[in-house]
Structures are given as structure tokens and as C-alpha cells.
Amino acid sequence: MSTNIKGLIDRTYREYLEPMEDMVSYTVLSGALSVSDTSVGFNGDLLSTEEEDALDAGTIIEIGQELMICTELNVVTNSITVTRAARGTTATTHNAGDVIKITPQFPRVNVFNAIKDQIENLYPTLYAVETQTISSAVGYVALAGADDDRIVAPLKAVSQYQELDAGNQTTVQFRGVAMELIDVPTTVTASGKVVQFSGVSNGVNVHCTFKKKFGEVKDYDSDGDAEDTTLAEIGLETEYEPIIMAGVAAQMISGKDIPAYTADYITEQMQVTNYPVNSSSNIRNSLLQYQQVLINQARKDLRARYPEPVSVNSVVYPSA
């Protein structure tokens, strides 16, 4: 299982887009690249003569998410003169040992963007879940968490109390608490969300479970690398990974004549799902059917874990 977006991208390549028999030609950087460098040194020992010749003028290479266009090849110094940030990609720094892919069939930046699309499109069929402990009060309680603006609905609220006494008591059972989520202007609270409780005294800790949208895949730590976004940061459970990967694979091969090895590899992967395939069009359709099966399974699991609560006049009453 993956822990971040980088791992999810690599797993998508490994399990769908780049079977070992059909990996694109590659080598590695022999030295670091700054944002402005236009001379790319490479390890010639990893390339055949034909592969090295393919680095001549006009060839597109990929390092990380950046695409570059080769303008000149020097086989003596094992270096290429390139035009940086080709096809709308962004020039960035690269380290010695980073992989250089030659004419990539599925550019990494495209796979990254497809993963972002797939995560965004999961909601509202699937959603993230978060539980917060909130102290009840007179009137409303503002939700002030950094990503509380992603909260869309309450699922349940429970507390431990006895005869509505203030404070928390551990000698009694958890009891359901009625809760209302209200959208308010951001001048009230930055998230635009507040909650109100019914049937519980002030100062009681209430454990509230919320339905949330998935977070955006972005550079949360401002280090210039959005791929290190963790799945936990965006609320994506690891069991959703196969859903994302199947959707990305279908999105990437849509309308393409994919290599025979890739088609055969995906076909073998799909056999376990009983979806026979024999062309890129059928492969895409089978991937989408497989993704829908996984989505339905995940949806059933969510409903089993978090039954839809009863709501009367916007107040949510516990379902159990």
C-alpha cells in the first residue's frame, strides 16, 4: 500500500502502465540539474547504441514531472542540450541519479493529474470520514480546524454523561447526541461551519463524526513537491487505491494505441475480475467496469460502518 501520492503514481505504473517487458528506455542523471541548466549529463552505460542515438535532436525526455526537448547530443561527454519545461510542464531541480525516461508513453505529469482528477471525482459517491471531540456550549461551537471547510455533513455524535450533568463521566455508557451542522459566513469562522447540540449540558465532550470531501492534492509543506502529499492529508483510505489506479489507467489509455505488452499485461490483470478484453477500447471499458465494482464495494462498506442518520429540521439524530 502507498503512503503518499508518489507511491500511488509508482504503483499505477507498476501494476498497469509499465509492465517490465515494456518499460521505456531510460538512464539516470550523472549530475544535479538546477532550474536553469540546459545541459543534461547521463549515464551512457545504461543505454544501447540505438537508445543513445535516440537522444538526438527532437526527442522528448522526462525527468520527474518535467518534460524536455533534446536539441543536441554529445556522445563523447554523454550529455544532451535540452529545452526545459516542454509541453506546459514546469522546470524544477533534479538530483544525480534521477531517472531519465526517453519518449515516455505515459508522462508522469499526466498520471499525476489523472490521479488528482480521480480523487476529486470520488465525492460524493465516496467520502472521507473524520471524528473530532468537541466541547458542548450554549449556542453554536465554531469548527476551526485547518481543513474543516471540507466538512459536508454530520454522521453521528456520542458522549458520556449522566442526567445531563456537566463534565464527563467514564462510569456510564456512550449515548447518542443530537447535532446540527450549520453553514455560516466565513466572518463567523474561517471554515464557514458551526455545530449546535441538543440534549446535552454545557462543557461535555461530544465525539462527532463528520462526512468530508477529499482534500486537494497540493504542496502542503511548501517544499516544491506535491507528490509527497500523504494519503492521510487528503483523507484517502488505502483501500481506495485500487479504485484510483483503475480509473487512472482507463483515463490514460483512452483513445490511444497502447503497446502490445501493456495491453497483454492489463488483460492479465483484468482476468481475475472476469472481464475479457482484447483491444484498447475493451480494456478501457473493462477497467471502468472494474472500478465501478470496487466503488460499489467501498460504498457498501461506508454504509455498514456509518449508517445514514435521521435528520429532522436539519438536526441529526444518532442512527444507533
Tab-separated table of C-alpha atoms in Angstrom:
chain	number	residue	atom	x	y	z
A	1	MET	CA	0.000	0.000	0.000
A	2	SER	CA	1.069	3.560	-0.651
A	3	THR	CA	1.541	6.266	1.948
A	4	ASN	CA	1.679	9.255	-0.408
A	5	ILE	CA	0.854	10.358	-3.946
A	6	LYS	CA	4.334	9.456	-5.203
A	7	GLY	CA	3.829	5.869	-4.081
A	8	LEU	CA	0.389	5.788	-5.708
A	9	ILE	CA	1.848	7.028	-9.019
A	10	ASP	CA	4.636	4.445	-8.897
A	11	ARG	CA	2.155	1.677	-8.071
A	12	THR	CA	-0.063	2.696	-11.019
A	13	TYR	CA	2.933	2.419	-13.365
A	14	ARG	CA	3.995	-0.876	-11.844
A	15	GLU	CA	0.574	-2.554	-11.880
A	16	TYR	CA	-0.953	-1.087	-15.049
A	17	LEU	CA	1.024	1.229	-17.302
A	18	GLU	CA	4.604	-0.100	-17.409
A	19	PRO	CA	4.940	-3.884	-17.344
A	20	MET	CA	8.541	-4.994	-17.004
A	21	GLU	CA	8.578	-6.311	-20.595
A	22	ASP	CA	7.528	-2.940	-21.995
A	23	MET	CA	9.404	-0.376	-19.913
A	24	VAL	CA	10.546	2.665	-21.863
A	25	SER	CA	14.259	3.193	-22.428
A	26	TYR	CA	15.835	5.007	-19.538
A	27	THR	CA	19.069	6.111	-17.950
A	28	VAL	CA	19.928	8.313	-14.960
A	29	LEU	CA	21.328	11.777	-14.391
A	30	SER	CA	25.060	11.838	-13.841
A	31	GLY	CA	24.829	15.173	-12.008
A	32	ALA	CA	22.305	17.508	-10.449
A	33	LEU	CA	20.291	19.996	-12.506
A	34	SER	CA	19.297	23.483	-11.423
A	35	VAL	CA	16.132	25.124	-12.692
A	36	SER	CA	18.065	26.923	-15.447
A	37	ASP	CA	20.573	24.256	-16.577
A	38	THR	CA	20.215	23.236	-20.222
A	39	SER	CA	22.962	20.610	-20.371
A	40	VAL	CA	21.859	17.200	-19.093
A	41	GLY	CA	24.548	14.658	-18.250
A	42	PHE	CA	23.519	10.997	-18.377
A	43	ASN	CA	24.921	7.548	-17.626
A	44	GLY	CA	25.699	6.074	-21.042
A	45	ASP	CA	26.380	2.618	-19.628
A	46	LEU	CA	22.641	2.046	-19.208
A	47	LEU	CA	21.841	2.647	-22.898
A	48	SER	CA	22.399	0.629	-26.040
A	49	THR	CA	23.858	2.402	-29.062
A	50	GLU	CA	20.387	2.655	-30.597
A	51	GLU	CA	18.901	4.060	-27.404
A	52	GLU	CA	21.708	6.604	-27.118
A	53	ASP	CA	21.195	7.689	-30.724
A	54	ALA	CA	17.503	8.184	-29.911
A	55	LEU	CA	18.504	11.099	-27.698
A	56	ASP	CA	19.261	13.218	-30.766
A	57	ALA	CA	17.503	16.479	-31.636
A	58	GLY	CA	13.706	16.428	-31.374
A	59	THR	CA	13.402	13.614	-28.831
A	60	ILE	CA	11.362	14.255	-25.692
A	61	ILE	CA	12.797	13.080	-22.383
A	62	GLU	CA	11.255	13.102	-18.933
A	63	ILE	CA	12.822	13.686	-15.514
A	64	GLY	CA	10.328	13.630	-12.667
A	65	GLN	CA	7.288	15.528	-13.917
A	66	GLU	CA	9.304	17.770	-16.248
A	67	LEU	CA	9.443	17.138	-19.988
A	68	MET	CA	12.405	18.378	-22.028
A	69	ILE	CA	13.146	18.504	-25.752
A	70	CYS	CA	16.588	17.373	-26.868
A	71	THR	CA	18.322	19.782	-29.244
A	72	GLU	CA	21.830	18.302	-29.391
A	73	LEU	CA	23.530	15.048	-28.355
A	74	ASN	CA	27.196	14.720	-27.390
A	75	VAL	CA	28.134	11.027	-27.212
A	76	VAL	CA	31.690	11.848	-26.138
A	77	THR	CA	30.695	13.656	-22.944
A	78	ASN	CA	27.408	11.756	-22.513
A	79	SER	CA	25.406	14.961	-22.366
A	80	ILE	CA	22.338	16.405	-24.061
A	81	THR	CA	21.453	20.026	-24.694
A	82	VAL	CA	17.766	20.466	-23.960
A	83	THR	CA	14.908	22.929	-23.955
A	84	ARG	CA	13.440	22.867	-20.480
A	85	ALA	CA	9.792	22.806	-19.323
A	86	ALA	CA	8.380	21.428	-22.579
A	87	ARG	CA	4.667	20.974	-23.250
A	88	GLY	CA	3.480	23.058	-20.346
A	89	THR	CA	5.484	21.296	-17.635
A	90	THR	CA	7.458	23.224	-15.013
A	91	ALA	CA	11.228	23.428	-14.780
A	92	THR	CA	12.458	22.234	-11.396
A	93	THR	CA	15.633	20.975	-9.760
A	94	HIS	CA	16.723	17.362	-10.211
A	95	ASN	CA	19.265	15.243	-8.367
A	96	ALA	CA	22.045	12.997	-9.606
A	97	GLY	CA	20.641	9.506	-10.053
A	98	ASP	CA	17.144	10.688	-11.015
A	99	VAL	CA	15.656	8.608	-13.821
A	100	ILE	CA	15.623	9.960	-17.390
A	101	LYS	CA	12.872	8.370	-19.485
A	102	ILE	CA	13.210	8.537	-23.264
A	103	THR	CA	9.974	9.293	-25.155
A	104	PRO	CA	7.654	8.237	-22.310
A	105	GLN	CA	4.365	6.675	-23.421
A	106	PHE	CA	2.578	7.888	-20.284
A	107	PRO	CA	4.235	11.073	-18.949
A	108	ARG	CA	4.368	11.239	-15.171
A	109	VAL	CA	2.766	14.688	-15.066
A	110	ASN	CA	-0.249	13.244	-16.924
A	111	VAL	CA	-0.535	10.359	-14.457
A	112	PHE	CA	-0.250	12.834	-11.548
A	113	ASN	CA	-3.033	14.992	-12.982
A	114	ALA	CA	-5.190	11.909	-13.661
A	115	ILE	CA	-4.817	10.847	-10.024
A	116	LYS	CA	-5.920	14.321	-8.921
A	117	ASP	CA	-8.960	14.052	-11.216
A	118	GLN	CA	-9.891	10.603	-9.942
A	119	ILE	CA	-9.657	11.636	-6.278
A	120	GLU	CA	-11.751	14.737	-6.900
A	121	ASN	CA	-14.403	12.712	-8.750
A	122	LEU	CA	-14.812	10.153	-5.943
A	123	TYR	CA	-17.052	12.538	-3.984
A	124	PRO	CA	-19.995	12.341	-3.353
A	125	THR	CA	-20.147	8.590	-4.059
A	126	LEU	CA	-17.310	8.060	-1.591
A	127	TYR	CA	-16.062	10.449	1.052
A	128	ALA	CA	-13.540	10.937	3.812
A	129	VAL	CA	-14.543	10.480	7.462
A	130	GLU	CA	-13.189	12.366	10.453
A	131	THR	CA	-14.028	12.228	14.165
A	132	GLN	CA	-13.486	15.271	16.366
A	133	THR	CA	-14.009	15.750	20.097
A	134	ILE	CA	-15.946	18.981	20.675
A	135	SER	CA	-16.954	20.511	24.000
A	136	SER	CA	-20.642	21.432	24.042
A	137	ALA	CA	-21.623	25.028	24.790
A	138	VAL	CA	-24.555	27.404	24.825
A	139	GLY	CA	-25.388	28.256	21.227
A	140	TYR	CA	-23.033	27.183	18.479
A	141	VAL	CA	-19.461	25.876	18.502
A	142	ALA	CA	-17.256	27.009	15.614
A	143	LEU	CA	-15.295	24.397	13.691
A	144	ALA	CA	-11.870	25.973	13.442
A	145	GLY	CA	-9.693	23.200	12.035
A	146	ALA	CA	-7.454	23.963	9.058
A	147	ASP	CA	-9.500	21.766	6.714
A	148	ASP	CA	-12.902	21.909	8.411
A	149	ASP	CA	-14.244	23.716	5.339
A	150	ARG	CA	-14.278	20.251	3.718
A	151	ILE	CA	-16.907	19.003	6.189
A	152	VAL	CA	-20.237	18.496	4.425
A	153	ALA	CA	-22.482	16.625	6.886
A	154	PRO	CA	-22.543	15.074	10.358
A	155	LEU	CA	-22.775	11.303	10.596
A	156	LYS	CA	-23.160	10.783	14.332
A	157	ALA	CA	-22.319	12.222	17.736
A	158	VAL	CA	-21.926	10.377	21.052
A	159	SER	CA	-20.993	11.363	24.587
A	160	GLN	CA	-20.707	10.014	28.119
A	161	TYR	CA	-22.932	11.777	30.588
A	162	GLN	CA	-25.404	11.068	33.342
A	163	GLU	CA	-28.597	13.010	33.967
A	164	LEU	CA	-27.184	15.839	31.802
A	165	ASP	CA	-24.580	16.705	34.438
A	166	ALA	CA	-21.778	18.910	33.173
A	167	GLY	CA	-18.431	17.240	32.760
A	168	ASN	CA	-17.503	13.806	31.517
A	169	GLN	CA	-18.103	10.575	33.343
A	170	THR	CA	-16.404	7.319	32.421
A	171	THR	CA	-18.659	5.100	34.526
A	172	VAL	CA	-21.610	5.280	32.151
A	173	GLN	CA	-22.264	4.196	28.602
A	174	PHE	CA	-21.858	6.300	25.496
A	175	ARG	CA	-25.126	7.922	24.478
A	176	GLY	CA	-26.175	9.463	21.201
A	177	VAL	CA	-26.350	13.254	20.985
A	178	ALA	CA	-28.438	15.241	18.507
A	179	MET	CA	-26.262	17.580	16.437
A	180	GLU	CA	-26.850	20.228	13.790
A	181	LEU	CA	-24.220	21.412	11.277
A	182	ILE	CA	-24.803	24.961	10.050
A	183	ASP	CA	-23.141	26.815	7.186
A	184	VAL	CA	-22.284	30.360	8.256
A	185	PRO	CA	-20.369	33.284	6.707
A	186	THR	CA	-16.602	32.954	6.924
A	187	THR	CA	-16.631	36.144	9.005
A	188	VAL	CA	-18.020	33.964	11.825
A	189	THR	CA	-15.361	31.281	11.435
A	190	ALA	CA	-12.854	30.646	8.648
A	191	SER	CA	-14.285	27.220	7.862
A	192	GLY	CA	-17.806	28.565	7.452
A	193	LYS	CA	-19.056	25.685	9.644
A	194	VAL	CA	-20.521	25.613	13.169
A	195	VAL	CA	-22.322	22.913	15.156
A	196	GLN	CA	-25.096	23.029	17.742
A	197	PHE	CA	-26.034	20.236	20.154
A	198	SER	CA	-29.349	19.224	21.690
A	199	GLY	CA	-29.989	17.136	24.803
A	200	VAL	CA	-26.603	17.592	26.449
A	201	SER	CA	-25.332	20.051	29.048
A	202	ASN	CA	-22.560	22.579	28.538
A	203	GLY	CA	-18.947	21.512	28.904
A	204	VAL	CA	-19.492	17.885	27.904
A	205	ASN	CA	-17.100	16.297	25.415
A	206	VAL	CA	-19.026	15.104	22.374
A	207	HIS	CA	-17.318	12.783	19.876
A	208	CYS	CA	-18.570	13.944	16.475
A	209	THR	CA	-18.085	12.013	13.234
A	210	PHE	CA	-18.301	14.011	10.015
A	211	LYS	CA	-18.528	13.280	6.303
A	212	LYS	CA	-15.847	15.263	4.428
A	213	LYS	CA	-14.770	15.915	0.895
A	214	PHE	CA	-11.341	14.580	-0.013
A	215	GLY	CA	-8.576	17.139	0.226
A	216	GLU	CA	-6.788	18.674	-2.729
A	217	VAL	CA	-3.515	17.130	-3.875
A	218	LYS	CA	-1.111	20.035	-3.441
A	219	ASP	CA	2.216	21.049	-1.924
A	220	TYR	CA	1.147	21.207	1.734
A	221	ASP	CA	4.674	21.513	3.141
A	222	SER	CA	5.816	24.118	0.557
A	223	ASP	CA	8.858	22.104	-0.497
A	224	GLY	CA	8.023	22.294	-4.210
A	225	ASP	CA	6.893	18.659	-4.384
A	226	ALA	CA	3.166	17.876	-4.396
A	227	GLU	CA	3.894	14.160	-4.804
A	228	ASP	CA	4.853	13.918	-1.126
A	229	THR	CA	1.249	14.713	-0.176
A	230	THR	CA	0.236	11.860	2.125
A	231	LEU	CA	-2.992	9.953	1.631
A	232	ALA	CA	-3.871	10.808	5.239
A	233	GLU	CA	-3.616	14.549	4.483
A	234	ILE	CA	-6.357	14.288	1.874
A	235	GLY	CA	-8.440	11.725	3.780
A	236	LEU	CA	-7.921	8.897	1.281
A	237	GLU	CA	-8.078	5.428	2.804
A	238	THR	CA	-5.620	2.863	1.458
A	239	GLU	CA	-8.452	0.571	0.310
A	240	TYR	CA	-9.422	3.250	-2.217
A	241	GLU	CA	-6.096	2.909	-4.041
A	242	PRO	CA	-7.299	0.212	-6.497
A	243	ILE	CA	-10.264	2.446	-7.389
A	244	ILE	CA	-7.937	5.336	-8.204
A	245	MET	CA	-5.495	3.160	-10.154
A	246	ALA	CA	-8.151	1.534	-12.332
A	247	GLY	CA	-9.626	4.940	-13.146
A	248	VAL	CA	-6.222	6.425	-13.949
A	249	ALA	CA	-5.326	3.503	-16.226
A	250	ALA	CA	-8.641	3.871	-18.098
A	251	GLN	CA	-8.130	7.627	-18.381
A	252	MET	CA	-4.562	7.278	-19.651
A	253	ILE	CA	-5.261	4.687	-22.368
A	254	SER	CA	-8.444	6.358	-23.608
A	255	GLY	CA	-8.160	6.859	-27.381
A	256	LYS	CA	-4.593	5.510	-27.523
A	257	ASP	CA	-2.993	2.658	-29.408
A	258	ILE	CA	-1.245	1.179	-26.416
A	259	PRO	CA	1.802	-1.090	-26.768
A	260	ALA	CA	1.101	-4.802	-27.120
A	261	TYR	CA	2.968	-5.684	-23.936
A	262	THR	CA	0.938	-3.120	-21.975
A	263	ALA	CA	-2.333	-4.424	-23.452
A	264	ASP	CA	-1.399	-8.017	-22.614
A	265	TYR	CA	-0.326	-7.047	-19.101
A	266	ILE	CA	-3.548	-5.188	-18.318
A	267	THR	CA	-5.546	-8.052	-19.837
A	268	GLU	CA	-3.842	-10.492	-17.469
A	269	GLN	CA	-4.524	-8.161	-14.536
A	270	MET	CA	-8.196	-7.978	-15.505
A	271	GLN	CA	-8.711	-11.728	-15.861
A	272	VAL	CA	-9.221	-12.072	-12.127
A	273	THR	CA	-12.239	-9.743	-12.441
A	274	ASN	CA	-13.861	-11.829	-15.210
A	275	TYR	CA	-13.816	-9.008	-17.758
A	276	PRO	CA	-12.486	-10.411	-21.069
A	277	VAL	CA	-10.573	-7.822	-23.095
A	278	ASN	CA	-8.706	-7.828	-26.396
A	279	SER	CA	-8.376	-4.203	-27.551
A	280	SER	CA	-7.554	-0.802	-26.057
A	281	SER	CA	-11.245	0.170	-26.207
A	282	ASN	CA	-12.368	-3.006	-24.454
A	283	ILE	CA	-9.542	-2.670	-21.933
A	284	ARG	CA	-10.714	0.826	-21.040
A	285	ASN	CA	-14.320	-0.308	-20.684
A	286	SER	CA	-13.301	-3.274	-18.545
A	287	LEU	CA	-11.193	-1.027	-16.318
A	288	LEU	CA	-14.160	1.292	-15.817
A	289	GLN	CA	-16.442	-1.667	-15.014
A	290	TYR	CA	-13.871	-2.982	-12.561
A	291	GLN	CA	-13.578	0.468	-10.986
A	292	GLN	CA	-17.369	0.623	-10.577
A	293	VAL	CA	-17.386	-2.765	-8.830
A	294	LEU	CA	-14.727	-1.502	-6.409
A	295	ILE	CA	-16.649	1.742	-5.831
A	296	ASN	CA	-19.844	-0.185	-5.050
A	297	GLN	CA	-17.968	-2.388	-2.585
A	298	ALA	CA	-16.440	0.644	-0.872
A	299	ARG	CA	-19.834	2.361	-0.771
A	300	LYS	CA	-21.421	-0.668	0.923
A	301	ASP	CA	-18.601	-0.685	3.459
A	302	LEU	CA	-19.177	3.009	4.251
A	303	ARG	CA	-22.901	2.431	4.709
A	304	ALA	CA	-22.222	-0.508	7.013
A	305	ARG	CA	-19.813	1.477	9.155
A	306	TYR	CA	-21.702	4.764	9.088
A	307	PRO	CA	-25.467	4.258	8.592
A	308	GLU	CA	-27.225	7.361	7.319
A	309	PRO	CA	-28.525	9.279	10.364
A	310	VAL	CA	-32.073	10.513	10.848
A	311	SER	CA	-32.398	14.245	10.170
A	312	VAL	CA	-35.359	16.368	11.299
A	313	ASN	CA	-35.335	20.111	10.650
A	314	SER	CA	-31.574	19.913	9.939
A	315	VAL	CA	-30.890	18.306	13.326
A	316	VAL	CA	-29.107	14.964	13.017
A	317	TYR	CA	-30.186	12.275	15.446
A	318	PRO	CA	-27.949	9.255	16.037
A	319	SER	CA	-28.824	6.203	13.973
A	320	ALA	CA	-27.929	3.803	16.744
